[in-house]
Structures are given as C-alpha cells and as structure tokens.
PDB file of C-alpha atoms in Angstrom:
ATOM      1  CA  MET A 184      59.864  -4.344 -29.170  1.00  0.00           C
ATOM      2  CA  ASN A 185      61.655  -6.745 -26.317  1.00  0.00           C
ATOM      3  CA  TRP A 186      59.980  -8.013 -23.325  1.00  0.00           C
ATOM      4  CA  ASP A 187      61.215  -5.068 -20.967  1.00  0.00           C
ATOM      5  CA  ALA A 188      58.769  -2.375 -22.706  1.00  0.00           C
ATOM      6  CA  ILE A 189      56.146  -5.132 -23.265  1.00  0.00           C
ATOM      7  CA  SER A 190      55.857  -5.526 -19.279  1.00  0.00           C
ATOM      8  CA  ALA A 191      56.317  -1.965 -18.658  1.00  0.00           C
ATOM      9  CA  ILE A 192      53.453  -1.394 -20.912  1.00  0.00           C
ATOM     10  CA  SER A 193      51.515  -4.225 -19.150  1.00  0.00           C
ATOM     11  CA  GLN A 194      52.666  -2.452 -15.735  1.00  0.00           C
ATOM     12  CA  LEU A 195      51.068   0.974 -16.809  1.00  0.00           C
ATOM     13  CA  ILE A 196      47.714  -0.573 -17.855  1.00  0.00           C
ATOM     14  CA  GLY A 197      47.302  -2.686 -14.946  1.00  0.00           C
ATOM     15  CA  SER A 198      47.765   0.064 -12.564  1.00  0.00           C
ATOM     16  CA  LEU A 199      45.850   2.694 -14.727  1.00  0.00           C
ATOM     17  CA  ALA A 200      43.147  -0.197 -14.634  1.00  0.00           C
ATOM     18  CA  VAL A 201      43.436  -0.141 -10.938  1.00  0.00           C
ATOM     19  CA  VAL A 202      43.253   3.242 -10.525  1.00  0.00           C
ATOM     20  CA  LEU A 203      39.882   3.611 -12.447  1.00  0.00           C
ATOM     21  CA  SER A 204      38.610   0.436 -10.310  1.00  0.00           C
ATOM     22  CA  VAL A 205      38.885   2.593  -7.495  1.00  0.00           C
ATOM     23  CA  LEU A 206      37.895   5.711  -8.365  1.00  0.00           C
ATOM     24  CA  TYR A 207      34.709   3.736 -10.050  1.00  0.00           C
ATOM     25  CA  LEU A 208      34.004   2.336  -6.296  1.00  0.00           C
ATOM     26  CA  ALA A 209      34.726   5.470  -4.713  1.00  0.00           C
ATOM     27  CA  VAL A 210      31.768   7.124  -6.550  1.00  0.00           C
ATOM     28  CA  GLN A 211      29.501   3.881  -5.881  1.00  0.00           C
ATOM     29  CA  VAL A 212      30.290   4.501  -1.937  1.00  0.00           C
ATOM     30  CA  HIS A 213      29.334   7.903  -2.227  1.00  0.00           C
ATOM     31  CA  GLN A 214      26.171   7.271  -4.070  1.00  0.00           C
ATOM     32  CA  SER A 215      25.440   4.760  -2.009  1.00  0.00           C
ATOM     33  CA  THR A 216      26.195   6.966   0.808  1.00  0.00           C
ATOM     34  CA  ARG A 217      23.732   9.490  -0.328  1.00  0.00           C
ATOM     35  CA  VAL A 218      20.779   6.837  -1.007  1.00  0.00           C
ATOM     36  CA  ALA A 219      21.192   5.639   2.679  1.00  0.00           C
ATOM     37  CA  ARG A 220      21.532   8.980   4.078  1.00  0.00           C
ATOM     38  CA  LEU A 221      17.943  10.234   2.083  1.00  0.00           C
ATOM     39  CA  ALA A 222      16.509   6.856   2.894  1.00  0.00           C
ATOM     40  CA  THR A 223      17.393   7.503   6.834  1.00  0.00           C
ATOM     41  CA  GLN A 224      15.838  10.929   6.407  1.00  0.00           C
ATOM     42  CA  ASP A 225      12.495   9.568   4.914  1.00  0.00           C
ATOM     43  CA  ALA A 226      12.804   6.852   8.010  1.00  0.00           C
ATOM     44  CA  ALA A 227      12.573  10.008  10.776  1.00  0.00           C
ATOM     45  CA  ALA A 228       9.929  11.836   9.204  1.00  0.00           C
ATOM     46  CA  THR A 229       7.890   8.594   8.637  1.00  0.00           C
ATOM     47  CA  ALA A 230       8.253   7.321  12.535  1.00  0.00           C
ATOM     48  CA  LEU A 231       6.724  11.023  13.278  1.00  0.00           C
ATOM     49  CA  ARG A 232       4.217  10.807  10.662  1.00  0.00           C
ATOM     50  CA  ASP A 233       3.370   7.394  12.575  1.00  0.00           C
ATOM     51  CA  VAL A 234       2.661   8.537  15.804  1.00  0.00           C
ATOM     52  CA  THR A 235       0.757  11.777  14.514  1.00  0.00           C
ATOM     53  CA  LYS A 236      -1.615  10.223  12.027  1.00  0.00           C
ATOM     54  CA  PRO A 237      -3.781   8.748  14.871  1.00  0.00           C
ATOM     55  CA  LEU A 238      -4.183  12.186  16.367  1.00  0.00           C
ATOM     56  CA  MET A 239      -4.983  13.510  12.984  1.00  0.00           C
ATOM     57  CA  GLU A 240      -7.542  10.768  12.753  1.00  0.00           C
ATOM     58  CA  SER A 241      -9.325  10.579  15.627  1.00  0.00           C
ATOM     59  CA  ALA A 242     -10.700  13.814  17.431  1.00  0.00           C
ATOM     60  CA  GLU A 243     -10.610  12.142  21.005  1.00  0.00           C
ATOM     61  CA  LEU A 244      -6.705  11.467  20.895  1.00  0.00           C
ATOM     62  CA  GLU A 245      -6.299  14.728  19.009  1.00  0.00           C
ATOM     63  CA  ARG A 246      -8.194  16.372  22.151  1.00  0.00           C
ATOM     64  CA  ILE A 247      -5.946  14.343  24.686  1.00  0.00           C
ATOM     65  CA  TRP A 248      -2.831  15.371  23.000  1.00  0.00           C
ATOM     66  CA  ARG A 249      -3.711  18.915  22.816  1.00  0.00           C
ATOM     67  CA  VAL A 250      -5.150  19.330  25.856  1.00  0.00           C
ATOM     68  CA  GLY A 251      -2.446  17.032  27.715  1.00  0.00           C
ATOM     69  CA  LEU A 252       0.638  19.406  26.007  1.00  0.00           C
ATOM     70  CA  GLU A 253      -0.845  22.558  28.065  1.00  0.00           C
ATOM     71  CA  ASP A 254      -2.827  21.080  31.358  1.00  0.00           C
ATOM     72  CA  ILE A 255      -2.466  17.487  32.388  1.00  0.00           C
ATOM     73  CA  ASN A 256      -4.568  18.132  35.126  1.00  0.00           C
ATOM     74  CA  ALA A 257      -7.382  18.580  33.240  1.00  0.00           C
ATOM     75  CA  LEU A 258      -7.315  15.012  31.849  1.00  0.00           C
ATOM     76  CA  SER A 259      -8.697  12.431  33.457  1.00  0.00           C
ATOM     77  CA  VAL A 260      -6.560   9.658  34.573  1.00  0.00           C
ATOM     78  CA  GLU A 261      -7.022   7.074  31.734  1.00  0.00           C
ATOM     79  CA  GLU A 262      -6.917  10.229  29.315  1.00  0.00           C
ATOM     80  CA  ARG A 263      -3.296  10.716  30.911  1.00  0.00           C
ATOM     81  CA  ALA A 264      -2.107   7.370  30.199  1.00  0.00           C
ATOM     82  CA  ARG A 265      -3.127   7.780  26.715  1.00  0.00           C
ATOM     83  CA  PHE A 266      -1.097  11.152  26.431  1.00  0.00           C
ATOM     84  CA  PHE A 267       2.236   9.257  28.205  1.00  0.00           C
ATOM     85  CA  HIS A 268       1.921   6.545  25.914  1.00  0.00           C
ATOM     86  CA  ALA A 269       1.618   9.328  22.680  1.00  0.00           C
ATOM     87  CA  SER A 270       4.228  11.222  24.288  1.00  0.00           C
ATOM     88  CA  TYR A 271       6.557   8.415  24.891  1.00  0.00           C
ATOM     89  CA  GLN A 272       6.113   7.716  20.829  1.00  0.00           C
ATOM     90  CA  PHE A 273       6.628  10.864  19.816  1.00  0.00           C
ATOM     91  CA  LEU A 274       9.836  11.346  21.667  1.00  0.00           C
ATOM     92  CA  LYS A 275      11.288   7.672  21.051  1.00  0.00           C
ATOM     93  CA  ALA A 276      11.094   8.964  17.234  1.00  0.00           C
ATOM     94  CA  PHE A 277      12.541  12.150  18.098  1.00  0.00           C
ATOM     95  CA  GLU A 278      15.465   9.986  20.306  1.00  0.00           C
ATOM     96  CA  THR A 279      15.874   7.978  16.996  1.00  0.00           C
ATOM     97  CA  ILE A 280      16.064  11.064  14.630  1.00  0.00           C
ATOM     98  CA  HIS A 281      18.406  12.679  17.194  1.00  0.00           C
ATOM     99  CA  PHE A 282      20.685   9.358  16.674  1.00  0.00           C
ATOM    100  CA  HIS A 283      20.855   9.373  13.211  1.00  0.00           C
ATOM    101  CA  TYR A 284      21.932  13.370  13.418  1.00  0.00           C
ATOM    102  CA  VAL A 285      24.803  12.514  15.816  1.00  0.00           C
ATOM    103  CA  TYR A 286      26.027   9.825  13.396  1.00  0.00           C
ATOM    104  CA  GLY A 287      26.104  11.678  10.368  1.00  0.00           C
ATOM    105  CA  GLN A 288      23.044  10.391   8.337  1.00  0.00           C
ATOM    106  CA  MET A 289      20.781  13.642   8.966  1.00  0.00           C
ATOM    107  CA  ASP A 290      21.590  16.687   6.744  1.00  0.00           C
ATOM    108  CA  LYS A 291      22.279  19.467   9.278  1.00  0.00           C
ATOM    109  CA  GLU A 292      19.674  21.928   7.807  1.00  0.00           C
ATOM    110  CA  LEU A 293      16.662  19.618   8.156  1.00  0.00           C
ATOM    111  CA  TRP A 294      17.890  18.457  11.656  1.00  0.00           C
ATOM    112  CA  GLU A 295      17.775  21.956  12.509  1.00  0.00           C
ATOM    113  CA  GLY A 296      14.072  21.995  11.721  1.00  0.00           C
ATOM    114  CA  TRP A 297      13.452  19.110  13.636  1.00  0.00           C
ATOM    115  CA  ARG A 298      15.399  20.264  16.686  1.00  0.00           C
ATOM    116  CA  GLY A 299      13.497  23.435  16.648  1.00  0.00           C
ATOM    117  CA  LEU A 300      10.039  21.068  16.463  1.00  0.00           C
ATOM    118  CA  LEU A 301      11.242  19.065  19.849  1.00  0.00           C
ATOM    119  CA  CYS A 302      12.120  22.766  21.390  1.00  0.00           C
ATOM    120  CA  HIS A 303       8.337  23.756  20.930  1.00  0.00           C
ATOM    121  CA  TYR A 304       7.015  20.635  22.033  1.00  0.00           C
ATOM    122  CA  ILE A 305       9.864  19.285  25.061  1.00  0.00           C
ATOM    123  CA  PHE A 306       8.679  23.061  27.399  1.00  0.00           C
ATOM    124  CA  ALA A 307       4.932  22.641  26.623  1.00  0.00           C
ATOM    125  CA  SER A 308       4.236  21.486  30.517  1.00  0.00           C
ATOM    126  CA  GLY A 309       2.256  18.361  30.153  1.00  0.00           C
ATOM    127  CA  MET A 310       5.391  16.662  27.660  1.00  0.00           C
ATOM    128  CA  ALA A 311       7.758  18.590  30.232  1.00  0.00           C
ATOM    129  CA  HIS A 312       6.146  16.855  33.239  1.00  0.00           C
ATOM    130  CA  TYR A 313       5.995  13.607  31.356  1.00  0.00           C
ATOM    131  CA  TRP A 314      10.108  13.800  30.774  1.00  0.00           C
ATOM    132  CA  LYS A 315      10.367  14.798  34.578  1.00  0.00           C
ATOM    133  CA  LEU A 316       8.920  11.124  35.572  1.00  0.00           C
ATOM    134  CA  ARG A 317      10.411   9.269  32.761  1.00  0.00           C
ATOM    135  CA  PRO A 318      13.773  10.310  31.025  1.00  0.00           C
ATOM    136  CA  GLU A 319      15.408   6.985  32.164  1.00  0.00           C
ATOM    137  CA  VAL A 320      14.050   5.313  29.365  1.00  0.00           C
ATOM    138  CA  PHE A 321      15.557   7.059  26.650  1.00  0.00           C
ATOM    139  CA  SER A 322      19.414   7.117  26.056  1.00  0.00           C
ATOM    140  CA  GLU A 323      21.804   8.824  28.215  1.00  0.00           C
ATOM    141  CA  ARG A 324      22.966  10.904  24.870  1.00  0.00           C
ATOM    142  CA  PHE A 325      19.376  11.763  24.804  1.00  0.00           C
ATOM    143  CA  ARG A 326      18.903  12.881  27.831  1.00  0.00           C
ATOM    144  CA  LYS A 327      21.459  15.112  27.815  1.00  0.00           C
ATOM    145  CA  PHE A 328      20.631  16.454  24.836  1.00  0.00           C
ATOM    146  CA  VAL A 329      17.068  17.249  25.552  1.00  0.00           C
ATOM    147  CA  ASP A 330      18.510  18.503  28.816  1.00  0.00           C
ATOM    148  CA  SER A 331      20.682  21.273  26.732  1.00  0.00           C
ATOM    149  CA  LEU A 332      17.726  22.905  24.858  1.00  0.00           C
ATOM    150  CA  GLU A 333      16.545  26.274  25.563  1.00  0.00           C
ATOM    151  CA  ALA A 334      12.797  26.991  25.457  1.00  0.00           C
ATOM    152  CA  PRO A 335      11.656  29.325  22.587  1.00  0.00           C
ATOM    153  CA  ALA A 336      10.622  32.631  22.921  1.00  0.00           C
ATOM    154  CA  ASP A 337       7.074  31.805  21.432  1.00  0.00           C
ATOM    155  CA  GLN A 338       6.404  27.990  22.130  1.00  0.00           C
ATOM    156  CA  ARG A 339       3.695  26.450  19.121  1.00  0.00           C
ATOM    157  CA  THR A 340       2.586  23.671  19.948  1.00  0.00           C
ATOM    158  CA  VAL A 341      -1.086  22.751  18.875  1.00  0.00           C
ATOM    159  CA  GLY A 342      -2.092  23.503  22.253  1.00  0.00           C
ATOM    160  CA  THR A 343      -1.113  26.891  21.446  1.00  0.00           C
ATOM    161  CA  LEU A 344      -0.695  27.451  18.021  1.00  0.00           C
ATOM    162  CA  PHE A 345      -4.365  28.807  17.156  1.00  0.00           C
ATOM    163  CA  LYS A 346      -4.934  30.589  20.722  1.00  0.00           C
ATOM    164  CA  GLU A 347      -5.053  34.206  19.308  1.00  0.00           C
ATOM    165  CA  GLU A 348      -7.650  32.866  16.305  1.00  0.00           C
ATOM    166  CA  ARG A 349     -10.177  32.369  19.197  1.00  0.00           C
ATOM    167  CA  ARG A 350      -9.896  35.321  20.844  1.00  0.00           C
TER     168      ARG A 350
END
C-alpha cells in the first residue's frame, strides 16, 4: 500500500468522523430544544398557578375575583384595587405565555387552550374594564393580540361558570 492510499483512507475516516459528530450535535440540539420547550410550557402553567393559587386559598380573594370579573361596581374601592392587582398579574402571566408562543417555545395545541381561557376572561366586564384603563402596562404585541380576540359565544369564568346550577 502506498502513502497516497493511506492518505485517502485517513481522509475518508476523518470525513466520516466529522459527519457523525455533526449528526450527534444535531440530535443533542434537538433534544435540548425539546427540553427547553417543555420547561417553558411548564413555567407558563406555574406562572398562572401562582396567580390563581391565592384565590383558591382565600375565600375573600376568591369572592373579590369572582364578583369583580362580572360586576366591578359591586366591590368596594379597596376590593377593586385588589381586583386590579390580580388582573394585572393574571394578564402578565398570559402575556408571558403569549411571548413564549410567538417565539416558538409553546406547542400550538397547548397554546390554543391558553388562548381559549384568556378569551373567556378578557371579555368579562371587570377584566374588560381593567384592560381599557391599563393597556399601556403590556407590550404592544400583546395589546394587538388581545385586541384581535373575539368574545366566546358562551363566556365562562369563575363568575359565570356555575350560574345555571344556582337556579
């Protein structure tokens, strides 16, 4: 065997090693991207849970939220302030979820569920009142998105979900 043949075989082996390395890196990047998307989706759910958890733990806060969604004028000034703080946190969580979706970190099917939930709440009269007064505290992209939403035919929030059962 001559040196030219040995050199050609060496180059072939080197080329194969480079191709295998690139394939290995592609697999690693794909797995890393998948893990990042799952972590983002989990963080979105956690963010909204963190906002709604106090509402489950405090009957007073739950009442303020439920009543404020449907009739903000039924709340005292102090209760309206609490409702506005909760509305801000609720919508900021959705703004973050929307941001993740826009940048491809949120699965479309999962996003559609979040979007559907937001539609129910953003059109509740108390939340709509808050949105009308404070849109500037949200990004322009999120404002445009929210303003493009259409009210659901059968709006369901914690303020309206069980009305049929009370009758």
